[in-house]
CSV table of C-alpha atoms in Angstrom, one decimal:
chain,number,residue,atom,x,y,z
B,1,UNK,CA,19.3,-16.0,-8.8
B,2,UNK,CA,16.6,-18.6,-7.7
B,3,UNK,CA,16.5,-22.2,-10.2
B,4,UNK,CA,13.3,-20.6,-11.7
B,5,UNK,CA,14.7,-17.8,-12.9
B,6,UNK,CA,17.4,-19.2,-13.9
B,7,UNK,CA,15.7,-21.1,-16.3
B,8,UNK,CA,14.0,-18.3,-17.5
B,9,UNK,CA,16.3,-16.8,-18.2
B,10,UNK,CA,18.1,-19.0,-20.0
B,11,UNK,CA,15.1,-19.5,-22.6
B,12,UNK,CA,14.9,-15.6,-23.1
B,13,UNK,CA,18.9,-15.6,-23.7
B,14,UNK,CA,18.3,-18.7,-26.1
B,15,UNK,CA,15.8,-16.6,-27.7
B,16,UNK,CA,17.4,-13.5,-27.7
B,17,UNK,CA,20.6,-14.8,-29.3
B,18,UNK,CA,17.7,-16.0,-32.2
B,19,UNK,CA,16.6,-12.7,-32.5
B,20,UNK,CA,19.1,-10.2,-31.8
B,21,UNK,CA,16.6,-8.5,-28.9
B,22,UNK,CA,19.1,-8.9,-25.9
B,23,UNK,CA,19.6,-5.5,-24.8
B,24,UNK,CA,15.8,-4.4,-24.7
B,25,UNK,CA,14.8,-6.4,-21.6
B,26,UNK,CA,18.1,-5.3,-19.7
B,27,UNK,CA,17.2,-1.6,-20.4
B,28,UNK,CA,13.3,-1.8,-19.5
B,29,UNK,CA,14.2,-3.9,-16.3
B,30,UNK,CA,16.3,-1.0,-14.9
B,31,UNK,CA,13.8,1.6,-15.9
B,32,UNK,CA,10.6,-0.4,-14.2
B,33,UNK,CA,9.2,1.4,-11.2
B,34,UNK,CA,7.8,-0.4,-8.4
B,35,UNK,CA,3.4,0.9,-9.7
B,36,UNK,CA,4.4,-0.2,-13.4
B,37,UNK,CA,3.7,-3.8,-13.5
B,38,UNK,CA,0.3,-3.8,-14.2
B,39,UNK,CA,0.2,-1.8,-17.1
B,40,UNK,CA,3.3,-3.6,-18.6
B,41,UNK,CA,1.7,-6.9,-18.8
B,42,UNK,CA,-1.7,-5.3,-20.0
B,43,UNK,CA,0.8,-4.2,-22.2
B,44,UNK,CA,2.1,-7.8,-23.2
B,45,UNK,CA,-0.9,-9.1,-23.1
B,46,UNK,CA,-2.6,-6.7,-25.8
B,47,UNK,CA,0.7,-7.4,-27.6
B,48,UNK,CA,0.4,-11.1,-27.8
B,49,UNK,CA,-3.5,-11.2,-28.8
B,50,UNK,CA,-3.1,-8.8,-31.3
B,51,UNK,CA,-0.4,-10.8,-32.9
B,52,UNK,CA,-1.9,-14.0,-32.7
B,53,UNK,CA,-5.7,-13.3,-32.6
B,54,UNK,CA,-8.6,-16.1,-32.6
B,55,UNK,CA,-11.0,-15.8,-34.9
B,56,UNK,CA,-13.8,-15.2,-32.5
B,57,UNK,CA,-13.3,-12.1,-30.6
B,58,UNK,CA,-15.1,-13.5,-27.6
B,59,UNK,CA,-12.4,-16.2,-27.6
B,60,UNK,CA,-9.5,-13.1,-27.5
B,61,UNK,CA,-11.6,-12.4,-24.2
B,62,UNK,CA,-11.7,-15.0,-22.7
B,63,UNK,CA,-8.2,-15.2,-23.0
B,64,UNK,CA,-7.3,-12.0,-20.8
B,65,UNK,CA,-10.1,-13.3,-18.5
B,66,UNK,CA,-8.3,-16.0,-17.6
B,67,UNK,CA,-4.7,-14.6,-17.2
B,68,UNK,CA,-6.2,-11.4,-15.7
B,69,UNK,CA,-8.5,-13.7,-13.6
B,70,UNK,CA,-5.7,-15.7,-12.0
B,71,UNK,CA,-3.4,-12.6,-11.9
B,72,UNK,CA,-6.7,-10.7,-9.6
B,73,UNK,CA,-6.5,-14.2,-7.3
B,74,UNK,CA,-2.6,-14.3,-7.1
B,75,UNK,CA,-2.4,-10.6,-5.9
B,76,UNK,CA,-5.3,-10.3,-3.9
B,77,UNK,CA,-4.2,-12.3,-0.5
B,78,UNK,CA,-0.8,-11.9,0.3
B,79,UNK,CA,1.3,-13.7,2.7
B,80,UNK,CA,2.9,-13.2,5.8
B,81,UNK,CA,6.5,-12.8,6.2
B,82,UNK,CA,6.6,-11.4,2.4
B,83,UNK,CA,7.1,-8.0,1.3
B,84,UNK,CA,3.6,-7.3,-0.3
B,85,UNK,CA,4.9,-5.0,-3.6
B,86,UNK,CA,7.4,-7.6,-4.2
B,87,UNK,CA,5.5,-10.3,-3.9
B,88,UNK,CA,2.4,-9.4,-6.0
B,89,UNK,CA,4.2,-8.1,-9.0
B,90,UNK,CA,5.6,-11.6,-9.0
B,91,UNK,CA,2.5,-13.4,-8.9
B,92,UNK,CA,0.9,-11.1,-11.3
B,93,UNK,CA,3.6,-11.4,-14.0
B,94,UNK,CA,3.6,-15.4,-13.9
B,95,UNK,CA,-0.4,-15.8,-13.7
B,96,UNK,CA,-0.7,-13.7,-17.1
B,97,UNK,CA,2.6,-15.5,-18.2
B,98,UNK,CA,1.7,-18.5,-18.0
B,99,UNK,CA,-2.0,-18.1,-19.4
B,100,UNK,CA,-0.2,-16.6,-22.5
B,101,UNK,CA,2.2,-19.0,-23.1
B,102,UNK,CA,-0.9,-21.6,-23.4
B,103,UNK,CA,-3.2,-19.4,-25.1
B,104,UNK,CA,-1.1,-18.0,-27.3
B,105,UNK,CA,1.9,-20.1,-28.0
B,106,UNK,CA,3.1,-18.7,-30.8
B,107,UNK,CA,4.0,-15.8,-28.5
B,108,UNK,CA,5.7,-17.4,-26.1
B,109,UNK,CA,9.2,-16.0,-26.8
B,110,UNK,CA,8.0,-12.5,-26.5
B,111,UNK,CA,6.2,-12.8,-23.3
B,112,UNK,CA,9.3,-15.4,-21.8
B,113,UNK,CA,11.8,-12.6,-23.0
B,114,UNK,CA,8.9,-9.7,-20.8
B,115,UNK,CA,8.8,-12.0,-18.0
B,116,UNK,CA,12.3,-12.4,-17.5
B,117,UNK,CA,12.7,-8.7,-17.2
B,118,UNK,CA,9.6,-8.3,-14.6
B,119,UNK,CA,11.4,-11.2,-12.9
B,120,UNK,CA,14.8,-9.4,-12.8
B,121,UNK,CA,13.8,-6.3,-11.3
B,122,UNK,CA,12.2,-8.0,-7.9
B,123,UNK,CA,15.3,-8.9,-5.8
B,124,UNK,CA,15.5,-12.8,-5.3
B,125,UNK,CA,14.2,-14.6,-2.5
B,126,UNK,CA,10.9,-15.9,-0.5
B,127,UNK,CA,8.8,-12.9,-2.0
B,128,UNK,CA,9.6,-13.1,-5.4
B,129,UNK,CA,9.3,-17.0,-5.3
B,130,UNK,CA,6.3,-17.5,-3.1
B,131,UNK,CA,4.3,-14.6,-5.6
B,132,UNK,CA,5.7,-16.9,-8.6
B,133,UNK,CA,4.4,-19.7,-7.2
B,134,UNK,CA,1.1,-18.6,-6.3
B,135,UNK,CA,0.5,-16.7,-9.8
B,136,UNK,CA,1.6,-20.6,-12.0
B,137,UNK,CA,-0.6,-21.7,-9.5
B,138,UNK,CA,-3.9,-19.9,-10.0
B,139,UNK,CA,-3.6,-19.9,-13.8
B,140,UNK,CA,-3.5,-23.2,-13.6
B,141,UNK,CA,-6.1,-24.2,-11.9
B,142,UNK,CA,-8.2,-21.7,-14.3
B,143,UNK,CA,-7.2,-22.9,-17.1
B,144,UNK,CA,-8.3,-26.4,-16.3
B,145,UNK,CA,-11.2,-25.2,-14.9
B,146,UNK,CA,-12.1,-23.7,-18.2
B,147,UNK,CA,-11.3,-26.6,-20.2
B,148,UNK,CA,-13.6,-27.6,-23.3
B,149,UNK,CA,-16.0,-23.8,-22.3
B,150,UNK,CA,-17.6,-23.5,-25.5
B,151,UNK,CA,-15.2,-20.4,-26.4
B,152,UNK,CA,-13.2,-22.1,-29.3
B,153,UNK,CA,-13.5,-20.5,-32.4
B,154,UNK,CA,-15.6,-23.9,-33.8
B,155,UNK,CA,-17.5,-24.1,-30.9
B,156,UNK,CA,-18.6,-20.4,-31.1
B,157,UNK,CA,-19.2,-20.5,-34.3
B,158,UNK,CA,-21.1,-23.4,-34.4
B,159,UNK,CA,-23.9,-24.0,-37.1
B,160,UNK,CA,-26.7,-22.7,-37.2
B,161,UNK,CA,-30.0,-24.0,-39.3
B,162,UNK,CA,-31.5,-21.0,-41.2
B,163,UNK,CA,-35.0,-20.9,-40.0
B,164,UNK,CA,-37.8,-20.4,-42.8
B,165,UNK,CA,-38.4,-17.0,-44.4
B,166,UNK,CA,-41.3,-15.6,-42.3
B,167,UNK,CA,-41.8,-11.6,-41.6
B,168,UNK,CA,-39.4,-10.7,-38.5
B,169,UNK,CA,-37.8,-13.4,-38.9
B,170,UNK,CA,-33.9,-13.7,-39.6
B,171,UNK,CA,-32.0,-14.5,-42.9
B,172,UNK,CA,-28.9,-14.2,-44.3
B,173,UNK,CA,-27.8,-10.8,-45.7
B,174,UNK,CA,-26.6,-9.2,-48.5
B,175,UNK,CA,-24.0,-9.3,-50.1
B,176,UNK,CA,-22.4,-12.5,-49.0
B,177,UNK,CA,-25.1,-14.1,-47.5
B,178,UNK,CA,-23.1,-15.9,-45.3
B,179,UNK,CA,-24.0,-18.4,-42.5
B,180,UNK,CA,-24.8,-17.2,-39.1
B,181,UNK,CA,-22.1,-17.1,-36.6
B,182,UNK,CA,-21.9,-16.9,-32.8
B,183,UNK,CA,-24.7,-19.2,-32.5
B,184,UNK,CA,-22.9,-21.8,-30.4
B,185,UNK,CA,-22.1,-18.9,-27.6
B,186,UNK,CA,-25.5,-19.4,-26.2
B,187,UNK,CA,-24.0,-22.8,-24.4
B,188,UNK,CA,-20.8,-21.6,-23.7
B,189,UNK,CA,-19.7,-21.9,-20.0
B,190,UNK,CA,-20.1,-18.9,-18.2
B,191,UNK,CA,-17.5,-17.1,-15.5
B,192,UNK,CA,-20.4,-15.8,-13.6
B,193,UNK,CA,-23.8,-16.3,-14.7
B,194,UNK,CA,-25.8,-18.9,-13.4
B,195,UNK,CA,-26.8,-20.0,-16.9
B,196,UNK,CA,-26.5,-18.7,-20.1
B,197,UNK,CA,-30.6,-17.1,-20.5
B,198,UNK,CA,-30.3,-15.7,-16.7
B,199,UNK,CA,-30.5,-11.8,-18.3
B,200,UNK,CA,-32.7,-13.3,-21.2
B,201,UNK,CA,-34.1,-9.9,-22.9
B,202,UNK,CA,-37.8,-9.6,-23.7
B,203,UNK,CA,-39.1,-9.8,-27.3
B,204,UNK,CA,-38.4,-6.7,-29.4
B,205,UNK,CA,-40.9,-4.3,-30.3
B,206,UNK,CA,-43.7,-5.8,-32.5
B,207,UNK,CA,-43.7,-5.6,-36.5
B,208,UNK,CA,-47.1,-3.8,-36.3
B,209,UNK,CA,-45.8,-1.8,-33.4
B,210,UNK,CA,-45.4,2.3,-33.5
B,211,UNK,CA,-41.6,1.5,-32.1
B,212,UNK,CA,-40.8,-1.0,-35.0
B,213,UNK,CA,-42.1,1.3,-37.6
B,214,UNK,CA,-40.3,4.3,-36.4
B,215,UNK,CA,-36.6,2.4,-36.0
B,216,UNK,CA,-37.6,1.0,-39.7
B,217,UNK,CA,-38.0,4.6,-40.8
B,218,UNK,CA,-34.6,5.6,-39.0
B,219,UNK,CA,-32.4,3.0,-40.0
B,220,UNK,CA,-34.1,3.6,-43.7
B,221,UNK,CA,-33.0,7.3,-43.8
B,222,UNK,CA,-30.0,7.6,-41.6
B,223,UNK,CA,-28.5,4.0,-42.5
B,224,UNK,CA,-28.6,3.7,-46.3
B,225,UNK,CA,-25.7,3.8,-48.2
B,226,UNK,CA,-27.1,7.0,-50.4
B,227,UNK,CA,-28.6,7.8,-47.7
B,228,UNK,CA,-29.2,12.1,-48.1
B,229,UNK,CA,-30.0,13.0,-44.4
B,230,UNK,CA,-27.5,11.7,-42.9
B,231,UNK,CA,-24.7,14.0,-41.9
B,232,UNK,CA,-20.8,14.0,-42.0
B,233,UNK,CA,-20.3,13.7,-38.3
B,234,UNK,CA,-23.3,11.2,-38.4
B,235,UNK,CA,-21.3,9.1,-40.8
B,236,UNK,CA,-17.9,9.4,-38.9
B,237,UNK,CA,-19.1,8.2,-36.4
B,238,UNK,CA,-20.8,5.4,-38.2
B,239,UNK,CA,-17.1,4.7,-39.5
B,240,UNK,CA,-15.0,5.3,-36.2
B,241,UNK,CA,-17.2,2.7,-34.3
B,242,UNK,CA,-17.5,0.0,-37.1
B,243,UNK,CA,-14.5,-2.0,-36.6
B,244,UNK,CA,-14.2,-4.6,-33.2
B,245,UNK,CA,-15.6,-3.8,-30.0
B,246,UNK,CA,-12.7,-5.6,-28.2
B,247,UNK,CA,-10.2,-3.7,-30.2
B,248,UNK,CA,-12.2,-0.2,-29.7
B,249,UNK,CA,-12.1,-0.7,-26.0
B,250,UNK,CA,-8.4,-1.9,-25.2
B,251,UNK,CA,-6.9,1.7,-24.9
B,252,UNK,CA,-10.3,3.1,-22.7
B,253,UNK,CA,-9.5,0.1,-20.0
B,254,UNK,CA,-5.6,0.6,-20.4
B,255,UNK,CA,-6.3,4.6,-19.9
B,256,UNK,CA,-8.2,3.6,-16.7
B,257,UNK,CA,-6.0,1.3,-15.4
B,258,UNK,CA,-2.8,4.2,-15.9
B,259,UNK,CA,-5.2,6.5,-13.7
B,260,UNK,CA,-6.2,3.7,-11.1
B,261,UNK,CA,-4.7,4.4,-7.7
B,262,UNK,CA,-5.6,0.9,-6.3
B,263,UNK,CA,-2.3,-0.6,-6.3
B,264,UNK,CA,-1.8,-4.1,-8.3
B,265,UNK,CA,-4.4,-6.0,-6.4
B,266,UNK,CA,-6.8,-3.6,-7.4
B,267,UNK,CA,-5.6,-3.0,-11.0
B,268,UNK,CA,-5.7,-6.9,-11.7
B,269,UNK,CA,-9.3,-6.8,-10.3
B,270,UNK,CA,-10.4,-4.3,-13.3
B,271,UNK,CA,-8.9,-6.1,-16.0
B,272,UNK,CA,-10.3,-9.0,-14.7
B,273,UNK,CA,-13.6,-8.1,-14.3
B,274,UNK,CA,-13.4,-5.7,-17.3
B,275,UNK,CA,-13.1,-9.5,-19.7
B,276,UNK,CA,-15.1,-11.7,-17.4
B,277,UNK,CA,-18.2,-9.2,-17.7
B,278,UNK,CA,-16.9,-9.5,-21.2
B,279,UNK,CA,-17.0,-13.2,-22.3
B,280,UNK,CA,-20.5,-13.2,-20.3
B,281,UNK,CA,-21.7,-10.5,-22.2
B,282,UNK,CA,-21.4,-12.1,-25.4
B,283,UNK,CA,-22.9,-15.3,-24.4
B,284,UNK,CA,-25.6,-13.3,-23.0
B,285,UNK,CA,-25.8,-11.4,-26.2
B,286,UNK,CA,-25.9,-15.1,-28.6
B,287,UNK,CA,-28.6,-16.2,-26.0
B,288,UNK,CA,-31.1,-13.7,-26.7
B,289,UNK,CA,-30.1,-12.8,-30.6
B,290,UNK,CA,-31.0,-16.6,-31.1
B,291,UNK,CA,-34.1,-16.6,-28.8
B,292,UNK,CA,-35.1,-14.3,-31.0
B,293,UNK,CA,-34.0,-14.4,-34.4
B,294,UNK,CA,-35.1,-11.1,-35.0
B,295,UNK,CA,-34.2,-9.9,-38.8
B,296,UNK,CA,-31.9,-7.3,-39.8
B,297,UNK,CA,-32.9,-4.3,-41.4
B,298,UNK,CA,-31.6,-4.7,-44.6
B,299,UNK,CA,-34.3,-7.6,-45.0
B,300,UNK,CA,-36.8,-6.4,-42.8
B,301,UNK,CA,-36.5,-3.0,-45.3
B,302,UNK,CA,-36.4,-5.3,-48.8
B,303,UNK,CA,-38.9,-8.0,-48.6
B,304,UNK,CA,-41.2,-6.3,-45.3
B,305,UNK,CA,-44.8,-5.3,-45.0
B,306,UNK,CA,-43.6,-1.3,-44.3
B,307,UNK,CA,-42.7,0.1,-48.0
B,308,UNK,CA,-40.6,-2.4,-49.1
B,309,UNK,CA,-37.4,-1.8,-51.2
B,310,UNK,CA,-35.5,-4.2,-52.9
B,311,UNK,CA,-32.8,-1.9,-53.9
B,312,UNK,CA,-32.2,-0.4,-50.6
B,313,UNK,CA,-28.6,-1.2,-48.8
B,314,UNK,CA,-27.0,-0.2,-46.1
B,315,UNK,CA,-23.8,2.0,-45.3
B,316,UNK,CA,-22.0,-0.7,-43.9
B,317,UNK,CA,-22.2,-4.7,-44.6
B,318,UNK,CA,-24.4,-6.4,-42.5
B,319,UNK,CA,-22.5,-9.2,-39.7
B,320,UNK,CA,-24.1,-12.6,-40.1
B,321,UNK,CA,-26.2,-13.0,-37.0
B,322,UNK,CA,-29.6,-11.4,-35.8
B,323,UNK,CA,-30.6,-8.0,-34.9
B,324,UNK,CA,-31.8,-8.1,-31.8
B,325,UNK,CA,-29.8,-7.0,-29.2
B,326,UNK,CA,-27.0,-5.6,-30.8
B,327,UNK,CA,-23.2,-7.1,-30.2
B,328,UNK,CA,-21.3,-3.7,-30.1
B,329,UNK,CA,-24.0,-2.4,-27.7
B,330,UNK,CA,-24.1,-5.0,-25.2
B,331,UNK,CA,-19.7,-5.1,-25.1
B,332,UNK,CA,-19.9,-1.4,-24.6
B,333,UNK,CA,-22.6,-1.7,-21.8
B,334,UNK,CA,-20.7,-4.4,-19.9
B,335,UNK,CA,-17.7,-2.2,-20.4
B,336,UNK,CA,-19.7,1.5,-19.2
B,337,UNK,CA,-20.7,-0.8,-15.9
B,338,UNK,CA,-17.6,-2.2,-14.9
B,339,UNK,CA,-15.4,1.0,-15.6
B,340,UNK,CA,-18.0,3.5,-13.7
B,341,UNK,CA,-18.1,1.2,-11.3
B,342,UNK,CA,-14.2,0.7,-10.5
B,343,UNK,CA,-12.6,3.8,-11.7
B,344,UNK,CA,-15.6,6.1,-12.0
B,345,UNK,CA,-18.2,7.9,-14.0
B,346,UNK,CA,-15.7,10.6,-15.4
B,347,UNK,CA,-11.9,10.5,-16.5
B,348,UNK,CA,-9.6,13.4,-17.3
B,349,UNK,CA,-9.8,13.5,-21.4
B,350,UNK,CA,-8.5,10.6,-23.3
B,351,UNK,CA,-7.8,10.6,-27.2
B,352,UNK,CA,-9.3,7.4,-29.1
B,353,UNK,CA,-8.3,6.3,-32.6
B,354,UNK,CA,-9.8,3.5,-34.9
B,355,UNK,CA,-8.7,1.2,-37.2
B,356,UNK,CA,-11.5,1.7,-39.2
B,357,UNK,CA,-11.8,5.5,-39.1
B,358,UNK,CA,-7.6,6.1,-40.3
B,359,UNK,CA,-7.0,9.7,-39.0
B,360,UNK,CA,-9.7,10.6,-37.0
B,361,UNK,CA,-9.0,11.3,-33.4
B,362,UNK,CA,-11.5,11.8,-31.1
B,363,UNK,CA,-11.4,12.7,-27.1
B,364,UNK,CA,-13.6,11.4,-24.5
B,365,UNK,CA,-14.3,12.4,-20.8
B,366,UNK,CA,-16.6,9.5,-19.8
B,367,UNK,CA,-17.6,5.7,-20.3
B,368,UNK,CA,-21.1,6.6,-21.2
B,369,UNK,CA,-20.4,8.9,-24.3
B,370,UNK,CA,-18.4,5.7,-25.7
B,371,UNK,CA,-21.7,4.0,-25.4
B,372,UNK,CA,-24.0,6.6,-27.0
B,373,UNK,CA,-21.6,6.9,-30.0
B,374,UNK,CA,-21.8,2.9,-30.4
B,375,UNK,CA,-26.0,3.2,-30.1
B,376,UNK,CA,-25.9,6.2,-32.8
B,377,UNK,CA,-23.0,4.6,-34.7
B,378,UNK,CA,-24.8,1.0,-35.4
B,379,UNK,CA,-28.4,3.0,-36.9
B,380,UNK,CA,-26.0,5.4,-39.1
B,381,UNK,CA,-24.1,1.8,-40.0
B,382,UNK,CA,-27.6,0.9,-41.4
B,383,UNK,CA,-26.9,-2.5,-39.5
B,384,UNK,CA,-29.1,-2.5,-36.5
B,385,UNK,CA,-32.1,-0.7,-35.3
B,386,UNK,CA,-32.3,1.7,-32.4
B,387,UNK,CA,-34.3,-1.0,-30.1
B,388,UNK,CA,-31.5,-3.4,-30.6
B,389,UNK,CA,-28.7,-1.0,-29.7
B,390,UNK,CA,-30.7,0.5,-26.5
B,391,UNK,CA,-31.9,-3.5,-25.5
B,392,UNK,CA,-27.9,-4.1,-26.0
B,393,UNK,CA,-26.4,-1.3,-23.4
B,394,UNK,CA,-29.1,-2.7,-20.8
B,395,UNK,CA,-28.0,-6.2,-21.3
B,396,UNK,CA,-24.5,-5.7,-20.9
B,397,UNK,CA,-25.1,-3.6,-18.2
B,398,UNK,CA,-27.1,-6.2,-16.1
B,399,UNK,CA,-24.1,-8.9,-16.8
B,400,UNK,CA,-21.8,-6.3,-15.6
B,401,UNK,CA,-24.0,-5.6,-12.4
B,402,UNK,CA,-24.1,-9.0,-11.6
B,403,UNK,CA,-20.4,-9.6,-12.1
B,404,UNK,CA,-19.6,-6.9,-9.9
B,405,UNK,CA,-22.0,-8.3,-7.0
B,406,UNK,CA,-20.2,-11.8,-7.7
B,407,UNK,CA,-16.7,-10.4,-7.6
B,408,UNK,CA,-15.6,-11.7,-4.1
B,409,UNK,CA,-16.2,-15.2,-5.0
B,410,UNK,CA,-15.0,-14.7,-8.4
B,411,UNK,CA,-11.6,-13.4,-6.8
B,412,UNK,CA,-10.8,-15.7,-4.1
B,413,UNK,CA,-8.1,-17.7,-4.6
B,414,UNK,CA,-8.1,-22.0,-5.6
């Protein structure tokens, strides 16, 4: 066994001891197949987050962006005189390893104990250590790279001075009222873009538009909280897609990366890309919502020109930042664009749950319809208008182009 693993190992005995958990990592380590690796430490990955989540979600991003980022740059070059399978599940497991065990350290004996089992599968020697090496390596590198980005929770949520009451113009909502958040993402460092306004949307529609008055009237029927038109389904749907966009999509990328046949290189370079398109999204996103500072609906609807209502509210409480584009529609753009792109239009079907829908199911053949359900699901919400959701998919699909077309520099290895 080489000195690195030996030390390893030794922590995840320590550990186990602790904990009781010896046996598990034995018994997956002699049941790993050689194609596996990938999805285990999306696995771990999605394991640690969840259990020790940042308060912004952008900032859970940009933490698989940089493990998965590294892990893309390990894998994607391999040596000569190496065996290339052995090599660049090796680099892949200690690039995301050691990302976690800095961005989530409260994890770290869960993901020492997973990456002493990836480690004891791949025989010893040059392969194994040279693919160790060069994952530590790349991580990092990226994670002084990305140093003091902008993405900490205080940075992200940094604060933001209510503008005056003026007609399209945003305030804080009912019922808490609470200060605006995400406004410090508009100066966070990018992975790709060359600046933070680069996909800058134009204005949205005009109060004395026909547009504006007809997503008033929408939102106004479909998204109240009495509202009488809306349907069942309609408000299911509402339901299903209310809860986190970066919780929603984990399982649609982990159900395309089981399906990818691009070996690990190619599986790393999804993930990757999947979060980087991600985290530049939602700058993206903060850049043009506070360009804009468009109101939400629930005040444009109270105190606007267009039949105002003070007693009208809407299904679903309003987040504290402005309308226009919306949040969920640009993350599920960005996410459409870089899963066509690398595993295709279509999928055989896939079942979807939601923590915010409990027992509902549904099943989905494509990347788009997860899209058209968010733009539906955030009118029926009462919490955006239909401009904002449409001006959201195109936004996050134009990040995600551009990611793609950047992707070779993005990948190549420090």
């Amino acid at each position: 066994m080489s000195t690195r693993r030996s030390r390893t190992a030794l922590a995840v005995l320590a550990a186990a001891v602790l904990t009781g958990g010896l046996a598990a990592p034995q018994a997956a380590a002699e049941h790993r197949s050689a194609d596996s690796t990938a999805v285990e430490w999306f696995d771990v990955t999605a394991r640690a987050v969840a259990a020790a989540p940042a308060a912004t979600q952008v900032t859970n991003s940009r933490t698989w962006a940089i493990g998965w980022l590294a892990a893309a740059r390990a894998t994607r070059a391999v040596p000569a005189g190496v065996d290339r399978t052995e090599y660049q599940r090796a680099a892949l497991a200690s690039a995301v390893h050691r990302a976690l065990t800095e961005l989530a350290p409260t994890q770290a004996a869960q993901v020492d104990e997973a990456y002493a089992a990836t480690l004891e599968a791949i025989p010893d020697g040059r392969s194994e250590d040279r693919g160790v090496a060069a994952g530590e390596r790349q991580a990092s590198l990226l994670l002084a790279e990305r140093a003091a980005d902008g993405l900490d929770p205080a940075s992200v949520n940094a604060p933001y001075p209510v503008p005056a009451a003026a007609p399209g113009v945003w305030q804080p909502t009912p019922p808490a009222y609470a200060p605006a958040t995400q406004y410090g993402n508009r100066v966070a460092k990018p992975f790709a873009l060359r600046s933070q306004s680069q996909f800058r949307l134009p204005p949205p529609p005009a109060l004395d538009s026909a547009r504006y008055a007809a997503d008033l009237a929408e939102v106004r029927a479909y998204g109240a909280a009495d509202s009488t038109v809306r349907t069942a389904g309609q408000t299911e749907t509402a339901q299903f897609w209310f809860g986190s966009s970066f919780t929603l999509y984990t399982e649609p990328l982990r159900v395309a990366l089981t399906r990818s046949s691009q070996g690990l290189a190619g599986q790393a370079r999804l993930v990757a890309l999947f979060h980087v398109a991600s985290v530049d999204t939602q700058i993206a996103t903060s850049d043009s919502k506070y360009a804009h500072t468009r109101w939400r609906p629930v005040t444009a609807i109270r105190t606007g020109a267009i039949a105002p209502d003070p007693a009208w509210s809407p299904l679903h409480a309003t987040p504290a930042h402005p309308d226009y584009p919306s949040g969920h529609g640009t993350y599920s753009g960005s996410a459409e664009g870089v899963l066509t792109a690398l595993s295709g239009a279509r999928t055989a079907p896939f079942e979807l749950t939601s923590p915010t829908a409990p027992g509902v199911t549904r099943t989905y053949t494509s990347w788009q319809r997860l899209s058209a359900e968010n733009v539906d699901a955030r009118v029926w919400s009462g919490i955006h208008t239909r401009s904002a959701d449409e001006a959201g998919i195109a936004l996050g699909k134009s990040v995600a182009r551009y990611v793609l077309q950047r992707q070779g520099e993005l990948l190549a290895a420090r």
